[in-house]
Short mmCIF file of C-alpha atoms in Angstrom, two decimals:
data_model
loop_
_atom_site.label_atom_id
_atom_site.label_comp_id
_atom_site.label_asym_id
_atom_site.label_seq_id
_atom_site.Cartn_x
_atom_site.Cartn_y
_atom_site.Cartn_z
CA UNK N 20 -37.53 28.35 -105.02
CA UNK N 21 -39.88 26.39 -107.95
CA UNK N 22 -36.85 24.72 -108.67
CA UNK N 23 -36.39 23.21 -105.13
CA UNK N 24 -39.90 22.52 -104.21
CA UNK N 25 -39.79 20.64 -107.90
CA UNK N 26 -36.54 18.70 -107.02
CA UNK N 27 -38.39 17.93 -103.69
CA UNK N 28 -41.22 16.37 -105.60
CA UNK N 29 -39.62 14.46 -107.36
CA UNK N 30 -37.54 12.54 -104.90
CA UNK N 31 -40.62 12.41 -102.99
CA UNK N 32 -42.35 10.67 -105.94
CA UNK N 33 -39.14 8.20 -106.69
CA UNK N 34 -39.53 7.16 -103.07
CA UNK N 35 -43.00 5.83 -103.58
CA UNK N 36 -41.48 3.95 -106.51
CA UNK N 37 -38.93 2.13 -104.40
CA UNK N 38 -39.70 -2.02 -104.23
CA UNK N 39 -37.64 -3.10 -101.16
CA UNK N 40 -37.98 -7.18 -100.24
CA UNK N 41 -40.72 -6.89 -97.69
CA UNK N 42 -44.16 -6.68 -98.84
CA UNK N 43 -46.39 -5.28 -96.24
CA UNK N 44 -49.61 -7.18 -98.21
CA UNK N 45 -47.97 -11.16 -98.63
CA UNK N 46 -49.05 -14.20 -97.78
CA UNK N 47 -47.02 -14.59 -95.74
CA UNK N 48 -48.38 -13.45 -92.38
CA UNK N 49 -47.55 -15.18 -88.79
CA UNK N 50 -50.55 -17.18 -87.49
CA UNK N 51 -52.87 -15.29 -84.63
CA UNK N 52 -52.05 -15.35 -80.94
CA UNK N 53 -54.03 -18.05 -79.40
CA UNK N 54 -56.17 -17.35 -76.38
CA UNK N 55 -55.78 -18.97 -73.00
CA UNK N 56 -58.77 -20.15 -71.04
CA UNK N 57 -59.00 -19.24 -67.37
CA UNK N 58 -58.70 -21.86 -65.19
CA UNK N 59 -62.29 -24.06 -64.55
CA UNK N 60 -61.75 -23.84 -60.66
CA UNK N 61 -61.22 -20.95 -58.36
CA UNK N 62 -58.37 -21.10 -55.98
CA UNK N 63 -59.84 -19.33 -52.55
CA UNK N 64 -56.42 -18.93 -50.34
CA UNK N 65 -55.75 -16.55 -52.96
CA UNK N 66 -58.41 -13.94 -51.92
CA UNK N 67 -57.07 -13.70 -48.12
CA UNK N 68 -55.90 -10.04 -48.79
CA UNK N 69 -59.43 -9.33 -48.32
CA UNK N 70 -60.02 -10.58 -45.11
CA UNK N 71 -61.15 -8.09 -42.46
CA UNK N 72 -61.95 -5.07 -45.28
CA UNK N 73 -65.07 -3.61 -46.07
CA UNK N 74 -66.70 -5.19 -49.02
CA UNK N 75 -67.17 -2.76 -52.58
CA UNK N 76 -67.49 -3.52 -55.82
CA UNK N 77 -63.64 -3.35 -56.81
CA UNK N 78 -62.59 -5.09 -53.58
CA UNK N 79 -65.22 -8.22 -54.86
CA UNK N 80 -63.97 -8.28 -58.22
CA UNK N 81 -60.39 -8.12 -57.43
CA UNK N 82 -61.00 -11.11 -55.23
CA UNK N 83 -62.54 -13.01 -58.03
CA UNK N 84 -60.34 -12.29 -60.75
CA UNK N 85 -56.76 -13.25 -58.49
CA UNK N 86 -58.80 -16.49 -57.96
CA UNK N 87 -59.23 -17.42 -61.16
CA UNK N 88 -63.33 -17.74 -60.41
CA UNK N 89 -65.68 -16.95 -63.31
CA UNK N 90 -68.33 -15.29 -60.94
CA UNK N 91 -68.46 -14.21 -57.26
CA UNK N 92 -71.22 -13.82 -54.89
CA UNK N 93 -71.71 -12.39 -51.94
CA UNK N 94 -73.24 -14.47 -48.90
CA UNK N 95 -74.33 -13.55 -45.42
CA UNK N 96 -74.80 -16.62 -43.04
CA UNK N 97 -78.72 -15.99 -42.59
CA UNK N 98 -78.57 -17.08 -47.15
CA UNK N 99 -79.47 -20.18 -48.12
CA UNK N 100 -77.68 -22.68 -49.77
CA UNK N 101 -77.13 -22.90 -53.83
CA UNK N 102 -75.84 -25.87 -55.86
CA UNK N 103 -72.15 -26.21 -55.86
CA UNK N 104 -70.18 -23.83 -58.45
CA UNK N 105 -66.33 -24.66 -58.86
CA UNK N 106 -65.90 -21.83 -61.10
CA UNK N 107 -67.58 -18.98 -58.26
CA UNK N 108 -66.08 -17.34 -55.27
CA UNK N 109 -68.29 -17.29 -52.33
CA UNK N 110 -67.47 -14.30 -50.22
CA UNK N 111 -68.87 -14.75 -46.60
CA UNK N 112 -69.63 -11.18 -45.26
CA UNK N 113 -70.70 -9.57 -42.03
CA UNK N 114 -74.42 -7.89 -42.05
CA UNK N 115 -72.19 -4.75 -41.92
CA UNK N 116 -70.07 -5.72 -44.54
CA UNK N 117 -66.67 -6.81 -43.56
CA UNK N 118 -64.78 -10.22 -45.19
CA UNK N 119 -65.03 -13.00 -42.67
CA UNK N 120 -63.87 -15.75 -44.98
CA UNK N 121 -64.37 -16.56 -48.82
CA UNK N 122 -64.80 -20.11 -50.27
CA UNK N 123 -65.14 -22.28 -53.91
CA UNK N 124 -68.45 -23.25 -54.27
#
């Protein structure tokens, strides 16, 4: 039994020894993915799927990320206007809460 848990040993210490071509720790080392930047407009034909549903949280931000927008707001026809946003969703909601249309702006 000594005699095989030596032999084991010692092929498991000869196999720490072994040099094979790759070097896990070389120079050379592909260059990092790049990152893409999301687009600097928002696109608002893609948020129709929303249309008629009751607004949440997940409904808004699944709207604004499938438009590409950076932010989305929320806007009931009694808000006033704010300065014009190319990057934000405007979501035009009922006072109960249903989609009635969504804009860029």
């Amino acid at each position: 039994m000594y005699r095989t848990l030596l032999l084991l040993w010692f092929v498991l210490l000869s196999g720490c020894q072994f040099r094979g071509e790759s070097r896990p720790l070389s120079a050379e080392v592909p260059p990092p993915p790049t990152l893409v930047d999301a687009p600097a407009h928002c696109i608002a034909a893609r948020a129709r799927f929303g249309l008629g549903r009751l607004i949440t949280a997940a409904l808004l931000d699944e709207m604004r990320m499938r438009t590409g927008a950076h932010r989305a707001r929320l806007v009931v026809e009694t808000d006033p206007d704010t300065p014009f946003d190319a990057s934000r969703l405007l979501v035009d909601i009922e006072p109960k809460g249903r989609v009635v249309g969504m804009r860029c702006g």
